[in-house]
Coordinates of C-alpha atoms in Angstrom, one line a residue:
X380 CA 29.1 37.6 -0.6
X381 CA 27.4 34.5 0.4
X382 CA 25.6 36.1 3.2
X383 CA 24.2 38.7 1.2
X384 CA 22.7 36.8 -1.5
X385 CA 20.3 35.7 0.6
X386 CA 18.7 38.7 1.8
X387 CA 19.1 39.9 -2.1
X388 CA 16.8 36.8 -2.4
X389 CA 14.1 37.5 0.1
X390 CA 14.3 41.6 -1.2
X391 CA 13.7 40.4 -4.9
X392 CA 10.5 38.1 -3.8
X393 CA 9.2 40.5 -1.6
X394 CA 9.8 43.4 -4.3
X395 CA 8.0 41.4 -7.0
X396 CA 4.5 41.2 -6.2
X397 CA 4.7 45.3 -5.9
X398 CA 6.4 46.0 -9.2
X399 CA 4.0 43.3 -10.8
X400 CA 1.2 45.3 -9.4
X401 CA 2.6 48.6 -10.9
X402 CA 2.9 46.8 -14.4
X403 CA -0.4 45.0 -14.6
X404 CA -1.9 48.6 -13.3
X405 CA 0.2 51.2 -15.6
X406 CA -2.4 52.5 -18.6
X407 CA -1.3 51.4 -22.2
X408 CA -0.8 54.5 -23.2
X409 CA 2.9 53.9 -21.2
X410 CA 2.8 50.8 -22.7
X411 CA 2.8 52.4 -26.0
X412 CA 5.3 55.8 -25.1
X413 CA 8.0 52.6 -24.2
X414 CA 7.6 51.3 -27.0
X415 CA 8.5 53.7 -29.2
X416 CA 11.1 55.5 -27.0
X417 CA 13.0 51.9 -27.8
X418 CA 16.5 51.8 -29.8
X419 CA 15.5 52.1 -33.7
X420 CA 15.8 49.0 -36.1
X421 CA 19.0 50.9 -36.7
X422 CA 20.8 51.5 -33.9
X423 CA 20.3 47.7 -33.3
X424 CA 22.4 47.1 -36.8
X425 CA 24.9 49.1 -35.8
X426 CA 25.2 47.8 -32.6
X427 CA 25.8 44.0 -34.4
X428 CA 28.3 45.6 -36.7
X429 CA 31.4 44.5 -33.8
X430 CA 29.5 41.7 -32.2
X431 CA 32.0 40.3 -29.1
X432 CA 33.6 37.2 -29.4
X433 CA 32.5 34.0 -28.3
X434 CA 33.9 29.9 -28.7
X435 CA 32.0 27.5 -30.6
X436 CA 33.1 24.9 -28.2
X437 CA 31.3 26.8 -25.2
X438 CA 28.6 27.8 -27.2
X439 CA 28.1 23.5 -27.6
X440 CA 29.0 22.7 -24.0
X441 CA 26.4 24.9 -23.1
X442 CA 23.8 23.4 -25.0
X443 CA 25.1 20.0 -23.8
X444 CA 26.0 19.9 -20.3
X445 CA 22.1 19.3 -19.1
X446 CA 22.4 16.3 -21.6
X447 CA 25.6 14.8 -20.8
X448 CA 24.5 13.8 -17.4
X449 CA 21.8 11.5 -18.6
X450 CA 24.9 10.0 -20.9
X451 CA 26.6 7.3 -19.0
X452 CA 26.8 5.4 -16.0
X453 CA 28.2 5.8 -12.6
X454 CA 31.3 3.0 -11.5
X455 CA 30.6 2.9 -7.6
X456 CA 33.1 1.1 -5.8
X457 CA 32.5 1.1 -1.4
X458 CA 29.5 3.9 -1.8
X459 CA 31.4 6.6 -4.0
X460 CA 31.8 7.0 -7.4
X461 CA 34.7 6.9 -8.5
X462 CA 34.1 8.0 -12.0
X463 CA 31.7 7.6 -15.0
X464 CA 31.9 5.8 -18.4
X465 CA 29.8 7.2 -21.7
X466 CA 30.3 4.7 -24.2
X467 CA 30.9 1.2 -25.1
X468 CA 33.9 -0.7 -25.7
X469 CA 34.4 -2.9 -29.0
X470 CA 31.6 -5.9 -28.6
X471 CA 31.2 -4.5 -25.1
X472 CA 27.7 -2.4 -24.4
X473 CA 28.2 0.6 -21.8
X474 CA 26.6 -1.7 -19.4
X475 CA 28.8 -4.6 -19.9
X476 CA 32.2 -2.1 -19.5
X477 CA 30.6 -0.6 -16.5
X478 CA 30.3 -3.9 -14.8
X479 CA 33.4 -5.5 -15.3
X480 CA 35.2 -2.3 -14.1
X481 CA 33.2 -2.7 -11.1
X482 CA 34.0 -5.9 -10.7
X483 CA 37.7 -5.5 -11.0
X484 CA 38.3 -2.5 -9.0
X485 CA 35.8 -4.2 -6.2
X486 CA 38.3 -7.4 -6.4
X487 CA 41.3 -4.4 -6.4
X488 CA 40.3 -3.3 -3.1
X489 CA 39.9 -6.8 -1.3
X490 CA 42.9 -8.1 -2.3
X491 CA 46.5 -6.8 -1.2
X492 CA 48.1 -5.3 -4.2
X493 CA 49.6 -2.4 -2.9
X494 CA 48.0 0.9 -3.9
X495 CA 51.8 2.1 -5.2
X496 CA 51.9 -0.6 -7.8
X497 CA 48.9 1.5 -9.7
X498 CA 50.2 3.1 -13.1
X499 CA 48.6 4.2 -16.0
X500 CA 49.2 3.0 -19.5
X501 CA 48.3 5.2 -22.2
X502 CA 47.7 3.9 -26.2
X503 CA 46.6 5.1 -29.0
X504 CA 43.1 4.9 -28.2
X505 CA 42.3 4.2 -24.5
X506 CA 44.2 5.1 -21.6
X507 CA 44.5 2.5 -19.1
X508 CA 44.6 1.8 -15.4
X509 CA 46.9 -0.6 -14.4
X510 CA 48.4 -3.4 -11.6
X511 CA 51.5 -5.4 -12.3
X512 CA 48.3 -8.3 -13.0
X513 CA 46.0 -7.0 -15.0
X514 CA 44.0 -3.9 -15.9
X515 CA 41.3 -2.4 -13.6
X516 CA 40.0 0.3 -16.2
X517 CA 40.3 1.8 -19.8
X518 CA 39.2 5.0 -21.0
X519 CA 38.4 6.0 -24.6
X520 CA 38.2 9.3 -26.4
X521 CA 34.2 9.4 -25.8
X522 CA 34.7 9.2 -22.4
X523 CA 37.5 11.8 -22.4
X524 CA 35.0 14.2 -24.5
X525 CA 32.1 13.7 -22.4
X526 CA 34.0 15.1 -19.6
X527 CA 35.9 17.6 -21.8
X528 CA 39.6 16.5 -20.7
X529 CA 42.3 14.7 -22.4
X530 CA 42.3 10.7 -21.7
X531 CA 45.2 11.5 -19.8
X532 CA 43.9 14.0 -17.1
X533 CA 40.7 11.6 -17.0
X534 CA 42.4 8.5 -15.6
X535 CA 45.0 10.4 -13.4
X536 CA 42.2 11.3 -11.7
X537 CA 40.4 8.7 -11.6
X538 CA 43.8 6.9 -10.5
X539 CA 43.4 9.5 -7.4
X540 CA 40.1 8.5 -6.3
X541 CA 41.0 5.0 -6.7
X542 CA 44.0 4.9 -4.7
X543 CA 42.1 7.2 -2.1
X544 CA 39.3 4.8 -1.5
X545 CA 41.2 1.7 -1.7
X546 CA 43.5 3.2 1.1
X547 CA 40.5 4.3 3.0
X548 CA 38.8 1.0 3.1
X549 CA 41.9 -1.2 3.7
X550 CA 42.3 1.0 6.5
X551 CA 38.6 0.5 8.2
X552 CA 39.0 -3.2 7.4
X553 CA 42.4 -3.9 9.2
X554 CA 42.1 -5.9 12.1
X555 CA 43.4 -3.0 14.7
X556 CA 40.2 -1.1 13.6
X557 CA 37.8 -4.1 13.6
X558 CA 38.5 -4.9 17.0
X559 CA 38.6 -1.2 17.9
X560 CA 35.0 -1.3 16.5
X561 CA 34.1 -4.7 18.3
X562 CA 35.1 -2.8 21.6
X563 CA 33.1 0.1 20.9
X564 CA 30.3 -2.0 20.3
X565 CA 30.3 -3.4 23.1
X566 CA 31.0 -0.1 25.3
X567 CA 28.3 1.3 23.7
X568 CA 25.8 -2.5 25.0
X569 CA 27.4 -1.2 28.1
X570 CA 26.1 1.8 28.0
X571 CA 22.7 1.7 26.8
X572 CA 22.5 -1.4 29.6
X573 CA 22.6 0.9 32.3
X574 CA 20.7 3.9 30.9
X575 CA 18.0 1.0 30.3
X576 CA 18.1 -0.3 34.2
X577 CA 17.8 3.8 35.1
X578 CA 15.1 4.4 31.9
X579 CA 13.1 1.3 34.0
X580 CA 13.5 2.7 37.3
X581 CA 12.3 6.3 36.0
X582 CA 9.4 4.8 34.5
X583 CA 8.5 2.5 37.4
X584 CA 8.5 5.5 40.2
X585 CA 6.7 7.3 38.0
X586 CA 3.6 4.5 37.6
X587 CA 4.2 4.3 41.1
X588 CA 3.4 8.1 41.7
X589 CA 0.4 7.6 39.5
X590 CA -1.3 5.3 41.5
X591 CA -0.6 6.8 44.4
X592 CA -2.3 10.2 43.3
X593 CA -5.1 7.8 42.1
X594 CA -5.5 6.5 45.1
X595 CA -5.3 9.6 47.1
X596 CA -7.7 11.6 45.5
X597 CA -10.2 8.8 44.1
X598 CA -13.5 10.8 44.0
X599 CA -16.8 8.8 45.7
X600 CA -19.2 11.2 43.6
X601 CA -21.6 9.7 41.6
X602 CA -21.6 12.5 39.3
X603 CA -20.2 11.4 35.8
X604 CA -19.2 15.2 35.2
X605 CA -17.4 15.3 38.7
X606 CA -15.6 12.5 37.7
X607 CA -14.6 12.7 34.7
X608 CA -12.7 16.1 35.8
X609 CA -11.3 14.4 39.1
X610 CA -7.5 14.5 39.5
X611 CA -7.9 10.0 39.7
X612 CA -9.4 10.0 35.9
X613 CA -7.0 12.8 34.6
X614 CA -4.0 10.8 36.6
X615 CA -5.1 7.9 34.9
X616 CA -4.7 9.4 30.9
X617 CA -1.2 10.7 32.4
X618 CA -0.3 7.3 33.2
X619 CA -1.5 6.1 29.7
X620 CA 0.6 8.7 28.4
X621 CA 3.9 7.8 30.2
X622 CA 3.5 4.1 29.4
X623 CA 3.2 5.1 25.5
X624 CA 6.7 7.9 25.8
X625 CA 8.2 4.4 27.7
X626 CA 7.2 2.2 24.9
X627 CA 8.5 5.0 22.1
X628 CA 12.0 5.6 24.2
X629 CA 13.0 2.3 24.0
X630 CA 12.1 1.9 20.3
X631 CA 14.0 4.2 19.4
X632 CA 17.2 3.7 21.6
X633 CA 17.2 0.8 19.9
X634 CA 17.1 2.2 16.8
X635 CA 19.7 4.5 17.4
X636 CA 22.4 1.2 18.9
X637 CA 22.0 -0.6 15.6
X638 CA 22.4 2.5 13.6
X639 CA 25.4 3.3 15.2
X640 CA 26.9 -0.5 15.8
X641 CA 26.5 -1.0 11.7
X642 CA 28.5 2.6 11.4
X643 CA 31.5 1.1 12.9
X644 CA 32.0 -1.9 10.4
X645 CA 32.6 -1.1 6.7
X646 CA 30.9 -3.8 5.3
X647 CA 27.3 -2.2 7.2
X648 CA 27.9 1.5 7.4
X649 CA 25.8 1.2 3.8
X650 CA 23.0 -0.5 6.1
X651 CA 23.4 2.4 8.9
X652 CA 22.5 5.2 6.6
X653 CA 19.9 3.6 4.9
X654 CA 18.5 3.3 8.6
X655 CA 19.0 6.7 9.6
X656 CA 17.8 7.9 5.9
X657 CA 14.7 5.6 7.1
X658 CA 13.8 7.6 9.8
X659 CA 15.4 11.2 9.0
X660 CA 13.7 11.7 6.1
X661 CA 10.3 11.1 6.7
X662 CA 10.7 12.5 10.0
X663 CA 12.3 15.6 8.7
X664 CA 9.2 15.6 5.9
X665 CA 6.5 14.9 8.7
X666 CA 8.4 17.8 10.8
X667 CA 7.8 20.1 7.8
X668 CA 4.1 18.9 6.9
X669 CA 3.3 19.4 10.8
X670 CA 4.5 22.4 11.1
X671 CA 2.1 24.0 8.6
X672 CA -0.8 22.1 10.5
X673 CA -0.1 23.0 13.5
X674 CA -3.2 25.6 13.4
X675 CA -5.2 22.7 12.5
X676 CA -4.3 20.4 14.8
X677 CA -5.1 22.5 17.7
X678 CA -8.4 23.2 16.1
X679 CA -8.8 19.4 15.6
X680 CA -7.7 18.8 19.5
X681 CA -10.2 21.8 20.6
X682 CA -13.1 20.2 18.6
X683 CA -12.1 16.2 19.7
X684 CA -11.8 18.0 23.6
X685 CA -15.6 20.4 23.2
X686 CA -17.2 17.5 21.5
X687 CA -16.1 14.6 24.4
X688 CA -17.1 16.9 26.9
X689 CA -20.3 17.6 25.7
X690 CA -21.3 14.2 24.7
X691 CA -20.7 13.1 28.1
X692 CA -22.5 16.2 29.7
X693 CA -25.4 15.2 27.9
X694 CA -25.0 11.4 29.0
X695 CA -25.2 13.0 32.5
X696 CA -27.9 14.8 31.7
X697 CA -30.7 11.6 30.2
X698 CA -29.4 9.5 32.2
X699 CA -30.3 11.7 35.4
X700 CA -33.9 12.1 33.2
X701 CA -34.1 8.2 32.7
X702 CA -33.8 7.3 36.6
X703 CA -36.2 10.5 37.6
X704 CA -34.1 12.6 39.4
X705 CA -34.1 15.4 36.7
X706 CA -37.5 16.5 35.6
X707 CA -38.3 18.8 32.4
X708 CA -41.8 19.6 31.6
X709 CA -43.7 18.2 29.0
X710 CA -40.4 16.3 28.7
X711 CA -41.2 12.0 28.8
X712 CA -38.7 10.0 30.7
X713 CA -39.0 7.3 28.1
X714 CA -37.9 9.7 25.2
X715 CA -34.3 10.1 27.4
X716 CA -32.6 7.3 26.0
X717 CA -33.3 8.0 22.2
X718 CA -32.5 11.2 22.8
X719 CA -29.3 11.0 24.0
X720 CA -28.4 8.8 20.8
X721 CA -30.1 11.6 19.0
X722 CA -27.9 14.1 20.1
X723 CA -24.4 11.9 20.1
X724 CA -25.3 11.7 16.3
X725 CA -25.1 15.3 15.8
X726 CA -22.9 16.1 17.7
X727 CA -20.3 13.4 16.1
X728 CA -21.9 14.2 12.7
X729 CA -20.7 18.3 13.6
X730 CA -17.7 16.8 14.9
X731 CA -17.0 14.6 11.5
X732 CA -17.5 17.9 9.6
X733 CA -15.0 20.3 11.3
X734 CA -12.8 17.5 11.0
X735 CA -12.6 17.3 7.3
X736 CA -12.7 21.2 7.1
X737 CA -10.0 21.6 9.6
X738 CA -7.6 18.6 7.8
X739 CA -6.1 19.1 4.3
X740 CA -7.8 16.3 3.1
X741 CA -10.8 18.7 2.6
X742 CA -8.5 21.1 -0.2
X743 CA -7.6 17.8 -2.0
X744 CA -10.0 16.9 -4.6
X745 CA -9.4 13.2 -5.5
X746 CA -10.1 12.7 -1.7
X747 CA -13.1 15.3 -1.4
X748 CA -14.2 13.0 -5.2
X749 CA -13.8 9.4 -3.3
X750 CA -15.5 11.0 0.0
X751 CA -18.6 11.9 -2.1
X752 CA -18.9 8.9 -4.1
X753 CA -18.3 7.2 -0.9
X754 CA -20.9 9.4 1.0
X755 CA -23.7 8.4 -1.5
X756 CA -23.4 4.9 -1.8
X757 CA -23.5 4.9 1.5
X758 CA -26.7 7.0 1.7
X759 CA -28.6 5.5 -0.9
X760 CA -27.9 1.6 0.1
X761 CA -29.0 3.4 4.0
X762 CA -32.3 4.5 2.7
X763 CA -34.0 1.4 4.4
X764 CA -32.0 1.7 7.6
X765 CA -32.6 5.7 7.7
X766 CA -36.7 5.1 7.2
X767 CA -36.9 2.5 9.8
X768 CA -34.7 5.2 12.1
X769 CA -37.0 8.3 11.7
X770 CA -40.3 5.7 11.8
X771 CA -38.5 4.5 15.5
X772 CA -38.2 8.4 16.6
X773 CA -41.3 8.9 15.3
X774 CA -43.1 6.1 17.7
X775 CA -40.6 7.5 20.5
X776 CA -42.0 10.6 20.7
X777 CA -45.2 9.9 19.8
X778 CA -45.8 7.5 23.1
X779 CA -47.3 4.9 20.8
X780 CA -46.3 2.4 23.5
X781 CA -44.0 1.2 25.5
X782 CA -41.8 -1.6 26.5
X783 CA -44.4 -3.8 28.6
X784 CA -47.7 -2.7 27.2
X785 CA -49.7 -4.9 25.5
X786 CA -50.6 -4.1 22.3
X787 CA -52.4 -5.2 18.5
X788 CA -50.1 -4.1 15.4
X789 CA -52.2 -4.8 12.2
X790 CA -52.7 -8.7 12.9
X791 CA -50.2 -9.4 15.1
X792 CA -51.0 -9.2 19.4
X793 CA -48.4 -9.5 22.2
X794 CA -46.5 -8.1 24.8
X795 CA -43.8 -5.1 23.6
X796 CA -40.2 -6.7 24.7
X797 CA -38.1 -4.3 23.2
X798 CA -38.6 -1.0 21.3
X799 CA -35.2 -0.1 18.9
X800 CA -34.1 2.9 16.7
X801 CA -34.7 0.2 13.8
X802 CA -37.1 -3.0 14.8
X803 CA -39.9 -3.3 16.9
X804 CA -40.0 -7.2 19.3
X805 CA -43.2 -8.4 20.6
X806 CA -44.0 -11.8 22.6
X807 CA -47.4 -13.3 21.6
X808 CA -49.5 -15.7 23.6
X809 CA -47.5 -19.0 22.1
X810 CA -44.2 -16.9 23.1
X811 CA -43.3 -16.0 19.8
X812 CA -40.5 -13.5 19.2
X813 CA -42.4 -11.3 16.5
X814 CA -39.5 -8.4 15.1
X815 CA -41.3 -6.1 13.1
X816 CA -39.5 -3.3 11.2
X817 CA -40.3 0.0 12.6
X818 CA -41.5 1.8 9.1
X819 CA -44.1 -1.0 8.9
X820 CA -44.8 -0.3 12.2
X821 CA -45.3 3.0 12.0
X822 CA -47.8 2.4 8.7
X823 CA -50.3 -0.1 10.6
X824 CA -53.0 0.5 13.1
X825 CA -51.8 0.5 16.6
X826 CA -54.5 -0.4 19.4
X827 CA -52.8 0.0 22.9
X828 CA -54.7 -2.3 25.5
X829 CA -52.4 -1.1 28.2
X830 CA -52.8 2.3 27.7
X831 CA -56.6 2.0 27.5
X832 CA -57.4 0.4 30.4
X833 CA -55.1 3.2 32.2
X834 CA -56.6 6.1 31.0
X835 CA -60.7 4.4 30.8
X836 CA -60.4 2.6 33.7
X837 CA -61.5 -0.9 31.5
X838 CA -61.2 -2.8 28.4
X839 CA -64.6 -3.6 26.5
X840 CA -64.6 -7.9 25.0
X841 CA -66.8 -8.5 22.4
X842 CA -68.2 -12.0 22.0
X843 CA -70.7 -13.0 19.0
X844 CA -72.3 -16.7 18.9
X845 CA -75.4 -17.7 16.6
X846 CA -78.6 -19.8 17.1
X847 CA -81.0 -21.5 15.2
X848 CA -84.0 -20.1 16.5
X849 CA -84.7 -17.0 16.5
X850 CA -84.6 -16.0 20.0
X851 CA -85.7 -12.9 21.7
X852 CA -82.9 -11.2 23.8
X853 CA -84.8 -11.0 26.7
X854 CA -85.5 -14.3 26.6
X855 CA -81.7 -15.2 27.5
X856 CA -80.1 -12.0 28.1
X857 CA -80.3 -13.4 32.1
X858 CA -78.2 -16.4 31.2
X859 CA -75.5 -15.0 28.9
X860 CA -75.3 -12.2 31.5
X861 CA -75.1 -14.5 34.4
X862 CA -72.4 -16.5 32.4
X863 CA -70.4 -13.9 31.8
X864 CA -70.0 -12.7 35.2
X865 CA -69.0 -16.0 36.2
X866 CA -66.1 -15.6 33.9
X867 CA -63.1 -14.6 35.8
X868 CA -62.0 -10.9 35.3
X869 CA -65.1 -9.9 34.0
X870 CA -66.2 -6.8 35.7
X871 CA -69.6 -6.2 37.3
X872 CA -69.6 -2.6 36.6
X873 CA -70.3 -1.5 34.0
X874 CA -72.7 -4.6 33.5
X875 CA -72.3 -6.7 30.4
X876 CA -75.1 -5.8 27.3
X877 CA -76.5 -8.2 24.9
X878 CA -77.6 -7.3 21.4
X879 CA -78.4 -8.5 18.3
X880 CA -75.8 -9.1 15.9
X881 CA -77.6 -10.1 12.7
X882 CA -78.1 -13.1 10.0
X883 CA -75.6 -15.3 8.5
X884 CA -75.9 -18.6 6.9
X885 CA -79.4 -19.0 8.4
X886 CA -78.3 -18.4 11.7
X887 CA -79.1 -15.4 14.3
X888 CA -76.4 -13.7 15.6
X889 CA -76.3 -12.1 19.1
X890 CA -73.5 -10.0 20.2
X891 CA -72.2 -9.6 24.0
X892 CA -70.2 -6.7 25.2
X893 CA -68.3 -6.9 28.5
X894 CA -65.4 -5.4 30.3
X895 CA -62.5 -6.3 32.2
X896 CA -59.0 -4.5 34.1
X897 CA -57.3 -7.7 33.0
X898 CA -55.8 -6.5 29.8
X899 CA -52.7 -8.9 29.8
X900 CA -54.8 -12.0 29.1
X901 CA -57.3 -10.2 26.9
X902 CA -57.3 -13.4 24.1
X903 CA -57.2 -15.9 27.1
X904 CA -60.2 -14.2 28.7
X905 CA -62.0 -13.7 25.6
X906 CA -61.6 -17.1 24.9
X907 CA -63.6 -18.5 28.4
X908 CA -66.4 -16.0 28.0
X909 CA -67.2 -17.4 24.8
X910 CA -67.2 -20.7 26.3
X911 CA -68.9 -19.9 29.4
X912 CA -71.6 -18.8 26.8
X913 CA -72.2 -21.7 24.9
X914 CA -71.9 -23.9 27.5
X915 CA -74.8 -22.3 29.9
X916 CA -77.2 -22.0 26.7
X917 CA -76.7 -25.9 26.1
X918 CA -78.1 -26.2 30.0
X919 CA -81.2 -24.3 29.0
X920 CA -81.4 -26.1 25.7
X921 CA -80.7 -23.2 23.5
X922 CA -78.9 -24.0 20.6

């Protein structure tokens, strides 16, 4: 009978969903034909006229069983109850009785009364356990009704578990069986002593076999693809591996000698199950939870596995671009680096995604509700960070500059020293560290010197100075001209131009226009022409 109730079981469910599919689909107009093909009002009174018989007192009990559990309290004596109590005593609450019994009977089964000496003593209104001594436990008529027996039947069997446990436990604490259990301990140190020794020398031949393989077939390619399939890198995650099973082997023989050492003693065989319940249960739980997951976790590992593979393909691939031995065209090798960051962030973003659709954290939704509040406080205190970013892609690919050139940024002039996803550094002529966010960057007028003098062959310097007289320029265009040539890095073709520059504050301006290949000291140089200037129109008294 017991084996078929099962598959009665699994019929019933698997018959259920089809016969609620027949009901939910059957027109009303059955509905209404079953209805009134039903036993008549009637027919049902007749029926009642010889109703069966039935007991009151199982009609109660079966209103009152569910409750009477939740009633009373357990008296545990060496991990099993022995029996429970319902009521109090006199001036004694339920809790009170229960621990004094406990008490007693606990000081019943150290001492060495002898188990025969129990008797019961029964009264008018409790029923007794007894010891020549003293009393280990009384019994009222609630606690009789509770369990539906007589006061009598309740302690005799209660006097059975007592005298079975008390028997039990003497024997496990005798000193024949303590010393066997002192022996067994030890066998069993023994024992795990030399499976240890062996568990070493398995793990030690096979680290040894590891780096043997390693060194066998260690690859000389330079190829980061080529090596990160070679047998030395994949022999090398095997060896991680081994070292971690090695680590979790010993952990839990370990676990397993103390579990088993405190199940030989009485006094910690409560400790050893609560050690094994420890491990089992979660373990058993876990087991269960993985096993519906399993689908995901492979997905999980195939996504973990792509993404690696490809992120470190396309390391491969810009950092072949950077050095110039991989060519694309129209394709800058400055814009390599950022876009290899560019593309680790999607991919890891992707990555991050499947993730969280694969797991079920993404079906729970107080997670998916801390995710999203998390996701946009996150985004909206990045807002900064994430302007800066694009404004840094944006000066990447638009080859703005580049690390070296020298360049003018709204006010600021220098050297570029270092060009980031977020800040812009530039060294100035007193070697100032200038860091300039990228968004402002981005916003401010960019002259490249560098890049000018590459592309038109020379940079133009203008130089204005004033006179108090009103002096033709042909009258000193020779001098200023002649001055300006003696200026170092001050090109002789195309030749320098003077012109007029205007009025101010009573004075006439003239304005000279040279050029120069010497863009790195472009302030420096500006600077002597000027003075070259002045100082050969004080030698012809022109002031």
């Amino acid at each position: 009978m017991k084996t078929i109730l099962p598959f009665l079981y699994i019929a019933i469910l698997a018959l259920a969903p089809v016969l609620t599919g027949y009901a939910e689909s059957a027109p009303e107009s059955q509905h209404d034909t079953a209805v009134t093909a039903g036993p008549s009002a009637e027919t049902l009174l007749e029926t009642l006229q010889e109703p069966s018989q039935v007991s009151d007192r199982d009609v109660i009990r079966s209103f009152t069983d569910s409750l009477r559990q939740d009633n009373g309290l357990p008296v545990v004596v060496n991990n099993f109850e022995l029996f429970r109590l319902y009521g109090g005593m006199d001036d004694l609450s339920l809790e009170e009785r229960v621990e004094k019994t406990t008490s007693r009977l606990n000081g019943f089964l150290n001492s060495r009364v002898p188990v025969d000496s129990l008797s019961i003593a029964d009264g008018d209104t409790l029923t007794a356990i007894t010891t020549p001594d003293t009393i280990l436990a009384a019994f009222t008529d609630s606690d009789a009704k509770a369990e539906d027996v007589t006061r009598m039947e309740l302690a005799v069997r209660a006097l059975d578990n007592i005298s079975k446990q008390t028997a039990g436990f003497r024997e496990e604490t005798s000193g024949r069986n303590i010393m066997l259990s002192l022996l067994k301990s030890i066998a069993l140190l023994l024992a795990l002593t030399v499976f240890w020794h062996y568990l070493n020398s398995f793990f030690t031949f096979l680290e040894s076999w590891i780096q043997k393989l390693r060194l066998q077939h260690k690859t000389s390619s330079d190829n980061k693809l080529i090596q990160l399939l070679s047998p030395d890198h994949l022999a090398a995650g095997f060896g991680w591996f081994s070292r971690v099973l090695e680590l979790f082997v010993k952990i839990l023989l370990i676990y397993a000698y103390l579990a088993t050492v405190f199940s030989f003693f009485p006094w910690t065989k409560d400790l050893s199950a609560n050690l094994l319940t420890f491990v089992l249960e979660p373990g058993k739980k876990l087991f269960r939870e993985f096993g519906t997951t399993i689908p995901n976790v492979i997905a999980v590992i195939i996504f973990i596995t792509i993404v690696r593979y490809l992120g470190r393909f396309s390391d491969t691939v810009f950092h072949n671009i950077a050095k110039g031995e991989l060519k694309f065209v129209g394709f800058e090798t400055e814009w390599a680096e950022p876009t290899r960051k560019i593309v680790k962030i999607v991919l890891y973003s992707i990555l991050l995604f499947l993730l969280f659709a694969s797991l079920p954290l993404f079906n729970n939704q107080a997670a998916m509700i801390l995710v999203t509040v998390f996701g946009l406080t996150f985004a909206l205190s990045a807002v900064p960070s994430v302007k800066n970013i694009l404004s840094g892609i944006m000066l990447n690919y638009t080859g703005s500059f580049r690390n070296g050139d020298r360049v003018g940024i709204g006010a600021v002039k220098g050297e570029i020293i270092h060009k980031g996803l977020l800040v812009t550094r530039i060294k100035n002529r007193q070697n100032e560290i200038i860091i300039i966010p990228n968004r402002q960057v981005f916003q401010s007028k960019i002259i490249n010197y560098t890049e000018s003098v590459q592309k038109n062959g020379h940079l133009a310097l203008e130089v204005t100075f004033y006179l108090r007289r009103n002096v033709k320029p042909e009258t000193i265009r020779e001098s200023v001209i002649e001055a300006a040539l003696g200026t170092d890095g001050i090109m002789l073709d195309p030749k320098p131009v003077l012109t007029r520059a205007g009025v101010m504050q009573g004075r006439y301006g003239y304005r000279l226009t040279a050029n120069t290949q010497d863009f790195g000291r472009h302030d420096a140089l500006e600077t002597r022409l000027a003075q070259n200037i002045q100082d050969r129109l004080l030698d012809n008294n022109v002031q």
